[in-house]
Tab-separated table of C-alpha atoms and ligand atoms in Angstrom:
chain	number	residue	atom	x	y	z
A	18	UNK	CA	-7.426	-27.097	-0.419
A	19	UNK	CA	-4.356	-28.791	-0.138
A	20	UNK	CA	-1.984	-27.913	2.187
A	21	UNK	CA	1.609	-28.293	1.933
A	22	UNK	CA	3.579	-30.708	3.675
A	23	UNK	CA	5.984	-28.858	6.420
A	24	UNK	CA	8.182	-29.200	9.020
A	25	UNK	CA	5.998	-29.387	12.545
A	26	UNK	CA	7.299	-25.918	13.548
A	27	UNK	CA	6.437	-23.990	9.612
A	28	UNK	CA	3.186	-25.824	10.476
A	29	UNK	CA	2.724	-24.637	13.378
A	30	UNK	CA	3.115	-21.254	12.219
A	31	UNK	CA	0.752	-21.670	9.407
A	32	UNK	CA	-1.986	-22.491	11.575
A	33	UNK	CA	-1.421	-19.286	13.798
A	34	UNK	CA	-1.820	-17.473	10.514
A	35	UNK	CA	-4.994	-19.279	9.634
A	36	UNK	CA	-6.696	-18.310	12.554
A	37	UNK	CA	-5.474	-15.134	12.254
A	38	UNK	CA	-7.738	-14.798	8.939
A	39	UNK	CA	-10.206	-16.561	10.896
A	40	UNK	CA	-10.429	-13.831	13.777
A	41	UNK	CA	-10.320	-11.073	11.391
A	42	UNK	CA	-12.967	-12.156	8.751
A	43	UNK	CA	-15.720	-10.126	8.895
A	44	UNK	CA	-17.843	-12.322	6.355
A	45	UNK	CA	-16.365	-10.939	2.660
A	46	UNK	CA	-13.917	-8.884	3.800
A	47	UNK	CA	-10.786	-8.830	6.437
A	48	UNK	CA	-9.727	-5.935	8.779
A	49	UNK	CA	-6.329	-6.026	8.696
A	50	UNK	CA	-6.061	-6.018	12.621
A	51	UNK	CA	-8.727	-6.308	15.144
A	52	UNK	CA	-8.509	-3.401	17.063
A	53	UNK	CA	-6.411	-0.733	15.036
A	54	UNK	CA	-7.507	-1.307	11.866
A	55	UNK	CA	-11.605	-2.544	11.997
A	56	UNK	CA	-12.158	-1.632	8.419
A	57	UNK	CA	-11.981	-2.794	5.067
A	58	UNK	CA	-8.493	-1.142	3.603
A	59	UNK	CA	-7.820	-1.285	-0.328
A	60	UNK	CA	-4.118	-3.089	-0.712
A	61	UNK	CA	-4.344	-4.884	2.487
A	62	UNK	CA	-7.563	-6.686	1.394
A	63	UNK	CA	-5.116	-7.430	-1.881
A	64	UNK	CA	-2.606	-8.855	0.028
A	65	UNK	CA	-5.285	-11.158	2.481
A	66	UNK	CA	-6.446	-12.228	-0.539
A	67	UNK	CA	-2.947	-13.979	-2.256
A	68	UNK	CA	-3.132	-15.462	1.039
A	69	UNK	CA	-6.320	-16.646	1.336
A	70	UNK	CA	-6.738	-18.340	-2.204
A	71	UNK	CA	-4.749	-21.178	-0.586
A	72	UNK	CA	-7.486	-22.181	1.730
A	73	UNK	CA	-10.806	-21.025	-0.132
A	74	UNK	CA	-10.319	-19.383	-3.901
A	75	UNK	CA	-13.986	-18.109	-3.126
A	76	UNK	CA	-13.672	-16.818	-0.377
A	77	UNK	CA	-10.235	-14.829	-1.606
A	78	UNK	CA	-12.272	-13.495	-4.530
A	79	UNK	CA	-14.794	-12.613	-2.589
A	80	UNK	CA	-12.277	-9.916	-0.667
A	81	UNK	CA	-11.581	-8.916	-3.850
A	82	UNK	CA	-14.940	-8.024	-5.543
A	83	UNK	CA	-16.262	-6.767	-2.161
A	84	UNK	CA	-13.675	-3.645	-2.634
A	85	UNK	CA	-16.039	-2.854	-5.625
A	86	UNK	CA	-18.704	-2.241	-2.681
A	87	UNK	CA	-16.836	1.135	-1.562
A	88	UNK	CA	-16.599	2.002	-5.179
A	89	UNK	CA	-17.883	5.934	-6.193
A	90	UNK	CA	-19.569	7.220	-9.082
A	91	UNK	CA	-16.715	8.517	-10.430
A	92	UNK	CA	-15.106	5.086	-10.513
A	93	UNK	CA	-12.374	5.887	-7.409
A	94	UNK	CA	-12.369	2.711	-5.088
A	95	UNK	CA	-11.422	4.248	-1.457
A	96	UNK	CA	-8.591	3.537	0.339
A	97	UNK	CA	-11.342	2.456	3.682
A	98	UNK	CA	-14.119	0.871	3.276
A	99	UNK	CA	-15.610	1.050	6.587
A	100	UNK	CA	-17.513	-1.975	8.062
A	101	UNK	CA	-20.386	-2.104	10.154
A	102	UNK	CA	-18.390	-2.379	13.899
A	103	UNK	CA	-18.845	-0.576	17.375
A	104	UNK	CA	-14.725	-0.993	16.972
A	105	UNK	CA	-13.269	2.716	17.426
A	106	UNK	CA	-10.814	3.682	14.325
A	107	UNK	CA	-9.477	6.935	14.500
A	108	UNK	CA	-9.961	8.377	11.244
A	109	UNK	CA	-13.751	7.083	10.724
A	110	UNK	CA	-16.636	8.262	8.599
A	111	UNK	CA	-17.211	11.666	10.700
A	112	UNK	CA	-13.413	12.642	9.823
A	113	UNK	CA	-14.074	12.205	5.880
A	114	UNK	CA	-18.262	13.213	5.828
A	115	UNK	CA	-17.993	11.911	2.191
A	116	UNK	CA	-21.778	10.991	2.328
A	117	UNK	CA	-22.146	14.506	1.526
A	118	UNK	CA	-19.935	14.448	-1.907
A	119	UNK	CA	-21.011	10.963	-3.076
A	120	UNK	CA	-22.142	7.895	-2.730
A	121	UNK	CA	-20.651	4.415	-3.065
A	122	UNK	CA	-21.677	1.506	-5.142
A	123	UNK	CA	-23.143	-0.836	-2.292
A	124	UNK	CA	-23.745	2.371	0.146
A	125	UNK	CA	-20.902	1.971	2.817
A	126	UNK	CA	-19.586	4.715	4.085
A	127	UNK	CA	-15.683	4.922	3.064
A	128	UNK	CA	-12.702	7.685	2.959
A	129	UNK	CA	-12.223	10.230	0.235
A	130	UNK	CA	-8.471	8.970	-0.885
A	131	UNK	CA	-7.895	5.907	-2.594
A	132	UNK	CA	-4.770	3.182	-2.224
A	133	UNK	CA	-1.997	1.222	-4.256
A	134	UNK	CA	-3.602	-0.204	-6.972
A	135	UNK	CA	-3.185	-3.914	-6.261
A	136	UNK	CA	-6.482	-5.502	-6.741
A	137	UNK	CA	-5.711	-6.992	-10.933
A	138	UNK	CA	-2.631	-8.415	-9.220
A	139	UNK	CA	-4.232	-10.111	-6.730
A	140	UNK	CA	-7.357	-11.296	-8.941
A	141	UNK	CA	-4.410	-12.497	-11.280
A	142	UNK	CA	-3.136	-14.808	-8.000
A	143	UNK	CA	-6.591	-15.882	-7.161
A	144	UNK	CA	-7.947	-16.520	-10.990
A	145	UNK	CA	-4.769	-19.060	-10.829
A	146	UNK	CA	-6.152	-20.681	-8.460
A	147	UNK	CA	-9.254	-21.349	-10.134
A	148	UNK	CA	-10.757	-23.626	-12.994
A	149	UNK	CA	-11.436	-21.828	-16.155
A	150	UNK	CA	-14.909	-21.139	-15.888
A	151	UNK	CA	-14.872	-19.852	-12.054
A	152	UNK	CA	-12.057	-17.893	-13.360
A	153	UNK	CA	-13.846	-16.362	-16.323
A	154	UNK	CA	-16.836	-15.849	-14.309
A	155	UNK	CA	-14.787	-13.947	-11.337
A	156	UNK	CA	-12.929	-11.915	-14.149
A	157	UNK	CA	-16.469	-10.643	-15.572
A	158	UNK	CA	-17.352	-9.230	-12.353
A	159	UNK	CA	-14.413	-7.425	-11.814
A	160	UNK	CA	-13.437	-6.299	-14.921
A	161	UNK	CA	-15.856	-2.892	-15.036
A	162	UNK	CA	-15.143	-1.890	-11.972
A	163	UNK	CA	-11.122	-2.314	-11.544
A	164	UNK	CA	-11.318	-1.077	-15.293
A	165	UNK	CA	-13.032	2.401	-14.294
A	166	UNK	CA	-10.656	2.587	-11.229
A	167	UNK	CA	-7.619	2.526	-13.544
A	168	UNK	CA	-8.900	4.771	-15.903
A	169	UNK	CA	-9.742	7.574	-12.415
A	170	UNK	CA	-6.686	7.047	-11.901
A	171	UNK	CA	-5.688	8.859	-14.970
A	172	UNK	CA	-8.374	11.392	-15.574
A	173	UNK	CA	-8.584	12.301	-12.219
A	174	UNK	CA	-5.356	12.077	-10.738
A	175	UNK	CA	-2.855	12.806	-14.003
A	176	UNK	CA	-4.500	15.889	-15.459
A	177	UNK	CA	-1.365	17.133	-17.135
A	178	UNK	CA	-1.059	13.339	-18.967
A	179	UNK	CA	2.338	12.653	-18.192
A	180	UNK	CA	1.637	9.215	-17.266
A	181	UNK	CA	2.472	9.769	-13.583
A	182	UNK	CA	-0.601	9.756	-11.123
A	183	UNK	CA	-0.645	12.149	-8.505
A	184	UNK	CA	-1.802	11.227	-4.439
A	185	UNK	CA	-3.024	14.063	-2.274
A	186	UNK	CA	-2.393	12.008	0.934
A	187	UNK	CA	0.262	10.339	2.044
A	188	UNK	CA	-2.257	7.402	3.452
A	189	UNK	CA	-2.735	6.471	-0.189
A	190	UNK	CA	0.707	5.690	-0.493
A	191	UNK	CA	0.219	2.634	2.061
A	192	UNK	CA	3.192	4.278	3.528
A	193	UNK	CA	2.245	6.624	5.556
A	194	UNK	CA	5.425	8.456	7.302
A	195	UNK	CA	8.058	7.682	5.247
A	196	UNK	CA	10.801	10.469	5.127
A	197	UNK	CA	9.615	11.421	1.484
A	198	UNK	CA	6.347	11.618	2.838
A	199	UNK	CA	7.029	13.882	5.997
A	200	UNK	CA	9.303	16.492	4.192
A	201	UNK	CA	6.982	17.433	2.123
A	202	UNK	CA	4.183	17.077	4.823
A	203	UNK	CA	5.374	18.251	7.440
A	204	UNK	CA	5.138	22.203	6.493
A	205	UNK	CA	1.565	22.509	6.630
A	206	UNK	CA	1.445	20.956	10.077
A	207	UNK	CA	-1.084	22.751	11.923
A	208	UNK	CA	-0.031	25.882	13.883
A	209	UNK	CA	-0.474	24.552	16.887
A	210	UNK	CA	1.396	22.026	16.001
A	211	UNK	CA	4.650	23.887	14.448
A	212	UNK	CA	4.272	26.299	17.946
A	213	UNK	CA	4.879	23.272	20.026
A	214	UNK	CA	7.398	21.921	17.749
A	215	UNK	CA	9.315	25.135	17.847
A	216	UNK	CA	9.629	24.460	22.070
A	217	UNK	CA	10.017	20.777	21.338
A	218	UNK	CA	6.724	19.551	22.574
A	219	UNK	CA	5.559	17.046	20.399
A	220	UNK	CA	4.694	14.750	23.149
A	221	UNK	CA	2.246	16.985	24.607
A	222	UNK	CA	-0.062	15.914	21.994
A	223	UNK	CA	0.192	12.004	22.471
A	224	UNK	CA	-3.069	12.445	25.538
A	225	UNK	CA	-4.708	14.073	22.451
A	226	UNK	CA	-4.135	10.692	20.505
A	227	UNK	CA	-6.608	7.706	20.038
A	228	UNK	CA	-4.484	5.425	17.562
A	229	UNK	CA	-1.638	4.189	19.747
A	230	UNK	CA	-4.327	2.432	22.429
A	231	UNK	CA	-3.034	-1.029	20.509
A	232	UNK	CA	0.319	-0.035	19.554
A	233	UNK	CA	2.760	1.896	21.537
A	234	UNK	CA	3.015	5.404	20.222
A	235	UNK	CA	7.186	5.302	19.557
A	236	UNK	CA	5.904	2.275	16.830
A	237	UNK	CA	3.403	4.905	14.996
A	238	UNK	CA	4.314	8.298	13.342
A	239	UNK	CA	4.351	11.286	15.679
A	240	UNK	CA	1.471	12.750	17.029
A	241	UNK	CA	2.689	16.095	14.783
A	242	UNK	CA	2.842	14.166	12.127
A	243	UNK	CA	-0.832	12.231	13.057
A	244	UNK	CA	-2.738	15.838	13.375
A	245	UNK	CA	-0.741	17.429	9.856
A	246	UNK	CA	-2.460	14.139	8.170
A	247	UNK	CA	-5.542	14.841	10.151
A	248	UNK	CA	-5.519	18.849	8.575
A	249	UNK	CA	-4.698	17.373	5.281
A	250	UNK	CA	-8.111	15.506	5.363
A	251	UNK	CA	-9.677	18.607	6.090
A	252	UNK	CA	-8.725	20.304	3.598
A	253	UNK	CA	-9.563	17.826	0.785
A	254	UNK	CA	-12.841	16.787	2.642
A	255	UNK	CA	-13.225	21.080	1.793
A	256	UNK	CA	-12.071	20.842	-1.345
A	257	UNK	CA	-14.586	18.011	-1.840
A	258	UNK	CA	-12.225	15.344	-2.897
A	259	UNK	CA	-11.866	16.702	-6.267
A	260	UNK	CA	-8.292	17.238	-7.599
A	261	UNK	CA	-8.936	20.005	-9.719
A	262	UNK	CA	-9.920	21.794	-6.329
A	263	UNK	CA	-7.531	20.559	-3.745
A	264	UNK	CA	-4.847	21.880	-6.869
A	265	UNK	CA	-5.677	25.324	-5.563
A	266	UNK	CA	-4.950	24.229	-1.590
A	267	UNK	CA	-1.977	23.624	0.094
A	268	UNK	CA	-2.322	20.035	0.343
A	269	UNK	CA	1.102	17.959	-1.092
A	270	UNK	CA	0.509	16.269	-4.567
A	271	UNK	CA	3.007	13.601	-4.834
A	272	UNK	CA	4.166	11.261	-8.419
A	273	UNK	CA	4.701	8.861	-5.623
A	274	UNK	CA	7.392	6.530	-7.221
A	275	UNK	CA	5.764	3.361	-5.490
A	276	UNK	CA	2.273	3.650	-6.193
A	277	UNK	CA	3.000	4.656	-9.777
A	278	UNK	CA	5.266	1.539	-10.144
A	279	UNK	CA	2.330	-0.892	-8.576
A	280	UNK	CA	-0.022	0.566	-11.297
A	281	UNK	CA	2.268	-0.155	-14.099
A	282	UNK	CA	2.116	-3.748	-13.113
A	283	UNK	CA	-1.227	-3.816	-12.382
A	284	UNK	CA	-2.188	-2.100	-16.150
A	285	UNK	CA	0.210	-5.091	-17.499
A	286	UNK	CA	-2.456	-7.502	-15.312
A	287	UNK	CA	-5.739	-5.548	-16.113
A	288	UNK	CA	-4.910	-6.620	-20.059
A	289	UNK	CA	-4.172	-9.968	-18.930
A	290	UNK	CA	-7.608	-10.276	-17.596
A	291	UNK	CA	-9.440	-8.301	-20.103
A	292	UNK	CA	-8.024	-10.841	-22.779
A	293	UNK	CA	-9.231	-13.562	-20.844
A	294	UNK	CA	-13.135	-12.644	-21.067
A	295	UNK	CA	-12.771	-11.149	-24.582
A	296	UNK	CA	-12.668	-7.512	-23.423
A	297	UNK	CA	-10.881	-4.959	-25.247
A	298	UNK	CA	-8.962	-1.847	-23.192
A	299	UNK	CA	-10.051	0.894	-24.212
A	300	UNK	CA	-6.854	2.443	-26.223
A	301	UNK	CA	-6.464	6.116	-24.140
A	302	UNK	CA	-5.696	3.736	-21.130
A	303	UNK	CA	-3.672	1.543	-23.235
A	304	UNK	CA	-1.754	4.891	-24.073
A	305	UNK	CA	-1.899	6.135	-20.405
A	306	UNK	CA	-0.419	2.633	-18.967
A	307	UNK	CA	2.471	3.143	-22.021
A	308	UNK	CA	3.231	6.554	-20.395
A	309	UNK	CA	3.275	5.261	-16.965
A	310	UNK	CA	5.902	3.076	-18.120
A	311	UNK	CA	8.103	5.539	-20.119
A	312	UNK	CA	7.710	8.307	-17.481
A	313	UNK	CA	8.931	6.195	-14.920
A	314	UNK	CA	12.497	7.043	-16.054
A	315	UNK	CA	12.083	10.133	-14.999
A	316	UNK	CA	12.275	10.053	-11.406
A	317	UNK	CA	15.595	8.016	-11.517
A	318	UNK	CA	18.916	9.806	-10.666
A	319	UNK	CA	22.262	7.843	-10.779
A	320	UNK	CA	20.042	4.373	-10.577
A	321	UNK	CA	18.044	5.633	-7.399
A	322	UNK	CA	14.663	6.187	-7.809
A	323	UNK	CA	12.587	8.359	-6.311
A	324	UNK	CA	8.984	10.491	-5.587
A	325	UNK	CA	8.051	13.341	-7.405
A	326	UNK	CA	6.634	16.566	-6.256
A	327	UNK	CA	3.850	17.157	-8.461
A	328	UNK	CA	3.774	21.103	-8.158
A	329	UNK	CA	7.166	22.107	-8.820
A	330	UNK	CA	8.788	18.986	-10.675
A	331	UNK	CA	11.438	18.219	-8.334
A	332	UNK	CA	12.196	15.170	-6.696
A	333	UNK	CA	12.488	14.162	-3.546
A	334	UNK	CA	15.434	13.085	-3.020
A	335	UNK	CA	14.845	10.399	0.133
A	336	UNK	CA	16.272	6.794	-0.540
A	337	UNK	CA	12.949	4.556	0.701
A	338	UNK	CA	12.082	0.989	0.044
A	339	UNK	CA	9.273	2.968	-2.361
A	340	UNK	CA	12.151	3.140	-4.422
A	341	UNK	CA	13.127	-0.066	-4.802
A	342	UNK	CA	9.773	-0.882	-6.226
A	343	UNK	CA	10.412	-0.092	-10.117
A	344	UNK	CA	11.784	-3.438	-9.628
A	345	UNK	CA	8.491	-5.020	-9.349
A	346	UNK	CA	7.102	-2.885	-12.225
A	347	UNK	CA	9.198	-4.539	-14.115
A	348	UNK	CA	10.841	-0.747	-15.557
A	349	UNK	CA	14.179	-1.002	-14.596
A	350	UNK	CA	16.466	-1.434	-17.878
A	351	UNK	CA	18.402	-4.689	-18.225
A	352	UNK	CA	22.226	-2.977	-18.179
A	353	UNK	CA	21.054	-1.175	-14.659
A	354	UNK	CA	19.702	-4.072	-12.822
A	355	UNK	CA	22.901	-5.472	-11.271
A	356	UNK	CA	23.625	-2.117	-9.669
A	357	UNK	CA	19.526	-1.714	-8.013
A	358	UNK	CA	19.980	-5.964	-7.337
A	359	UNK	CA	23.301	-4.631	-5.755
A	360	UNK	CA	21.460	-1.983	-3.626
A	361	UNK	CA	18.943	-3.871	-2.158
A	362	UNK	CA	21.359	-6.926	-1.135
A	363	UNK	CA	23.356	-4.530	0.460
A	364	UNK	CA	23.404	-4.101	4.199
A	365	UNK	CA	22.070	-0.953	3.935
A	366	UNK	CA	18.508	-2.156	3.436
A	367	UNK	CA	19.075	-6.281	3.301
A	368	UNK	CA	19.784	-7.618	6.829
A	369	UNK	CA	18.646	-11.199	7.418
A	370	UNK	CA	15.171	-10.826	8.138
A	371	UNK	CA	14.617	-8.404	5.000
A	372	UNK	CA	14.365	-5.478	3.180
A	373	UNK	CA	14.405	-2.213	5.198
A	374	UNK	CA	12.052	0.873	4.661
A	375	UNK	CA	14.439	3.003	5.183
A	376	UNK	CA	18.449	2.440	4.787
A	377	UNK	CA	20.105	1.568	8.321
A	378	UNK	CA	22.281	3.982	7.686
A	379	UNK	CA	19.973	7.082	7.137
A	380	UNK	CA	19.558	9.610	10.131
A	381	UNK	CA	15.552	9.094	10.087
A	382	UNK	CA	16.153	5.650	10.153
A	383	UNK	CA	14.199	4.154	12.913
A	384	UNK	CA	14.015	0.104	13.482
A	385	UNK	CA	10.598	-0.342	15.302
A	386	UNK	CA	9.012	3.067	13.848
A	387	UNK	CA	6.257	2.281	11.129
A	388	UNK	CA	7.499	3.373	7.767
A	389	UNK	CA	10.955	4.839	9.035
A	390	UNK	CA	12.463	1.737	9.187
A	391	UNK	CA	11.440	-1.780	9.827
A	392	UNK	CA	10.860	-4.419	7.293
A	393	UNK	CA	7.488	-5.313	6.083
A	394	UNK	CA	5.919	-8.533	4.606
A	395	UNK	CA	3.991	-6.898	1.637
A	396	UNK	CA	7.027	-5.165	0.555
A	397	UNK	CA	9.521	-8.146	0.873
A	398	UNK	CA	6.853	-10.453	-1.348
A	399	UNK	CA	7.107	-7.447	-3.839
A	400	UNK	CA	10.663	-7.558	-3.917
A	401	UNK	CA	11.232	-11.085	-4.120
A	402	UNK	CA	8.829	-11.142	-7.133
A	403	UNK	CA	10.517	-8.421	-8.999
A	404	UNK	CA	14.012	-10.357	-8.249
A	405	UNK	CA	12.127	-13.403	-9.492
A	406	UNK	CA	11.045	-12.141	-12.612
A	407	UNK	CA	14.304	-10.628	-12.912
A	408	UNK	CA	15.665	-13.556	-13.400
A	409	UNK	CA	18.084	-13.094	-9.736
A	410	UNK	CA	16.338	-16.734	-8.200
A	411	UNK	CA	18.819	-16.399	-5.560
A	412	UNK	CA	18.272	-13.434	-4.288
A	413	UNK	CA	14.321	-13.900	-4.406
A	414	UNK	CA	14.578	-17.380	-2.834
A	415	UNK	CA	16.591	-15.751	0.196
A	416	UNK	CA	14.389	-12.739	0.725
A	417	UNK	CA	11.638	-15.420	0.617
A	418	UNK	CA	13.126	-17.440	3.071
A	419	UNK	CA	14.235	-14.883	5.611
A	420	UNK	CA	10.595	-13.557	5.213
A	421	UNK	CA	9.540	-16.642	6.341
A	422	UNK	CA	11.983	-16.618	9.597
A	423	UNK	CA	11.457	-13.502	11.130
A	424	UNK	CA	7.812	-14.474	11.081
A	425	UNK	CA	8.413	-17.884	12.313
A	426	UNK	CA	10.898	-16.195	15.114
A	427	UNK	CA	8.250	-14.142	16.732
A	428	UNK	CA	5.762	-16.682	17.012
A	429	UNK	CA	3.144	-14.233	15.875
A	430	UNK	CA	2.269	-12.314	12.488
A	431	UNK	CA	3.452	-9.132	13.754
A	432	UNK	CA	2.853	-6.018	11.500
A	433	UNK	CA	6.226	-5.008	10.755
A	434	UNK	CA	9.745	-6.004	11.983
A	435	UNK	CA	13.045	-4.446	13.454
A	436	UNK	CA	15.506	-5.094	10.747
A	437	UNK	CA	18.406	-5.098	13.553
A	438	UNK	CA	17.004	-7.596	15.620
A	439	UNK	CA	13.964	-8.938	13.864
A	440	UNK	CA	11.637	-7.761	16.732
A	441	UNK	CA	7.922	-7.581	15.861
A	442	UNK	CA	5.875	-4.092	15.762
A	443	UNK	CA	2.858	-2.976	15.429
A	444	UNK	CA	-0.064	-5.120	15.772
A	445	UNK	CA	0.606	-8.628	16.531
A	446	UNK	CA	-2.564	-10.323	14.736
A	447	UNK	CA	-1.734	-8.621	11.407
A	448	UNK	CA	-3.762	-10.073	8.263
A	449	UNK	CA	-1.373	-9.798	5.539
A	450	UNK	CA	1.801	-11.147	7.371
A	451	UNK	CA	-0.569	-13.836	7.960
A	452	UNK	CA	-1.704	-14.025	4.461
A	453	UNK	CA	1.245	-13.748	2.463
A	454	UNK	CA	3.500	-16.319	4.809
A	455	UNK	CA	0.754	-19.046	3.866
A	456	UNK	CA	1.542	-17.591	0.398
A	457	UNK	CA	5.330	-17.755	0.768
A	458	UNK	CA	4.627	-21.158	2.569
A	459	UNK	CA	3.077	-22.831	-0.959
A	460	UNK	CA	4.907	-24.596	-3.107
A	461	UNK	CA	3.798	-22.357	-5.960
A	462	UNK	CA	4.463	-18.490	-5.066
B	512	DGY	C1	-4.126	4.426	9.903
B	512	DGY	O1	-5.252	4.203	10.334
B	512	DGY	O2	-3.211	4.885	10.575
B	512	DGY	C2	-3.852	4.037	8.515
B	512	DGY	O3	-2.526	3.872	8.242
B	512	DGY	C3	-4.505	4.934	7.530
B	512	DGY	O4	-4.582	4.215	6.354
């Protein structure tokens, strides 16, 4: 593969991120971080994969189609696919016991919730990378599977066909403690965990805690928040992972405005790919990925958009950089642009290492804490592409850019970033801020 010609310093960088994706390939697929994520994961595997066509098209489909691997009967592909390792993850195969509901396509074990639907965009990257006839042949094995994940997605997880899908778990959002996320989470915490909340005594559960041996604790979610989303997969792994059952528990079903705005995008991709092999969509998706579309203009108030709650209708009304997403979809009408283009260039979420999660000046903003706060790669490449096709080059070329910096100021491909100071968080070996800054690093994004 060609690689582009850069300044000694970008290169530099670019080789720390290649050997990143070295030291996390696992064969086909990538963890997204050696110790605290060991696994296969759904979108990150996306994301490693827009990287990784750069060096080895073959190898970046290969992530791809492996994700097929975890895939269930019922056509759901899991948010974890969980890879043979001795590594310790916190919310392995004992937590789910999904063996006992299903199977998967090429037997691994995997979790019972699935992830933002971002494989047809990334096979779209990687087919471009391609001649025509490894593209047409990559296409042909894909296309059954992603096509029977999209259409889950709508008989499983939009049984009132109103075009939005539902998520019982705010892991399959990708964003896993945003404020949306923990208001409506938060009140079926565990008792123990409201009775130590109600004396302030969160902390007494961080010895309890086995996710934060990488990561400092203060750059996860709480450890009140960490057991409510460890009840919450008890009660679906109950309720058998079957929405028409966990309906009748008191898990939180979210229209969650981001993952519903990736899958209108990726519908718009699955045709692409379906025309290219002569397949036809079958037309009650076609209809379903119309609705998607449409209903998306109901979770918008005064240009802000936001998550649903599935159960009673009402939004909830937390500004996130989920939000801001609709502008990747592609949904947001032309005379309303200027003012969302307005709101993410403002210095409420823009600073100049990126977008925030959450606006600096909202009282759970947090700069170092997970989804409460800093910037992240995956969702500043989003954003930049929706400004792109947006026609606002500017704007895209900047977020680009300062993408690009904040990487190349910490020396390492940190998982997320303060957006005061451009500090690095999380892990510091993290696959997709490797893979999408040798994306953002190609001539051709
Ligand atoms: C984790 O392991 O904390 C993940 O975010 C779940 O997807």
């Amino acid at each position: 593969m060609s690689v582009p010609s850069l300044p000694a310093e970008l290169a530099a960088l670019r080789e720390t991120a290649v050997s990143v994706l070295r030291g996390n390939d696992l064969g086909d697929i990538t963890r997204p971080s050696p110790t605290l994520y060991p696994h296969q994961w759904l979108w990150d595997s996306c994301f490693i994969a827009i990287g990784l066509r750069h060096l080895d098209p073959q190898r970046a489909a290969a992530e791809i189609l492996s994700l097929l691997r975890g895939q269930w009967p019922n056509g759901m592909i899991p948010h974890v696919i969980f890879a043979e390792t001795t590594n310790f993850y916190h919310a392995g195969p004992q937590r789910w016991r999904c063996d006992r509901v299903t199977t998967t396509a090429g037997g691994a074990q995997s979790t019972g919730v699935t992830q933002p639907p971002m494989i047809a965009e990334a096979a779209v990257r990687v087919g471009a990378m391609m001649s025509d006839s490894e593209r047409g042949e990559f296409y042909r094995r894909l296309f059954p599977g992603l096509l029977r994940f999209h259409q889950w997605l709508y008989d499983e997880r939009d049984p009132d066909d109103d075009g939005l899908v539902s998520l019982v778990h705010s892991w399959e959002s990708g964003m896993d403690n945003t404020p949306t996320w923990m208001e409506i989470t938060r009140p079926v915490a565990p008792l123990g965990v409201r009775a130590l909340r109600r004396v302030n005594g969160d902390d007494a559960l961080d010895a309890l805690r086995r996710d934060s041996k990488e990561v400092p604790s203060d750059e996860r979610l709480t450890s009140g928040d960490l057991f409510t989303l460890y009840r919450i997969v008890r009660e679906l792994r109950r309720a058998h992972y079957n929405f028409r059952e966990i309906r009748r528990t008191i898990v939180p079903l979210v229209q969650d405005v981001a993952f519903n705005a990736i899958l209108v995008r990726a519908n718009e991709h699955l045709s692409t790919i379906a025309a290219e092999i002569g397949e036809v969509i079958p037309a009650r998706l076609r209809r379903s990925a119309r609705r998607t579309r449409e209903a998306m203009g109901e979770l918008v108030v005064d240009g802000v958009y936001y998550s649903r709650d599935f159960r009673t209708r009402t939004l909830l009304r937390h500004e996130t950089i989920a939000g801001l997403l609709p502008l990747y979809a592609g949904v947001v009408p032309e005379d309303r642009v200027d003012e969302m283009v307005k709101t993410i260039t403002s210095p409420r979420y823009w600073s100049r290492f990126g977008v925030a999660s959450v606006p600096l000046d909202d009282p759970n903003f947090l700069p170092r804490c997970y989804w409460q706060g800093p910037l992240w790669v995956n969702m500043n490449w989003l954003i930049a592409d929706g400004l792109e096709r947006y026609g606002r080059l500017d704007a895209a070329e900047d977020l680009r850019r300062n993408t690009v910096d904040v990487i190349a100021s910490s020396e390492a491909m940190f998982e997320y970033y303060s957006p005061l100071d451009g500090s690095g968080a999380g892990s510091n070996r993290f696959s997709w801020t490797a893979a999408l800054l040798i994306d953002l690093l190609a001539a051709d994004h």
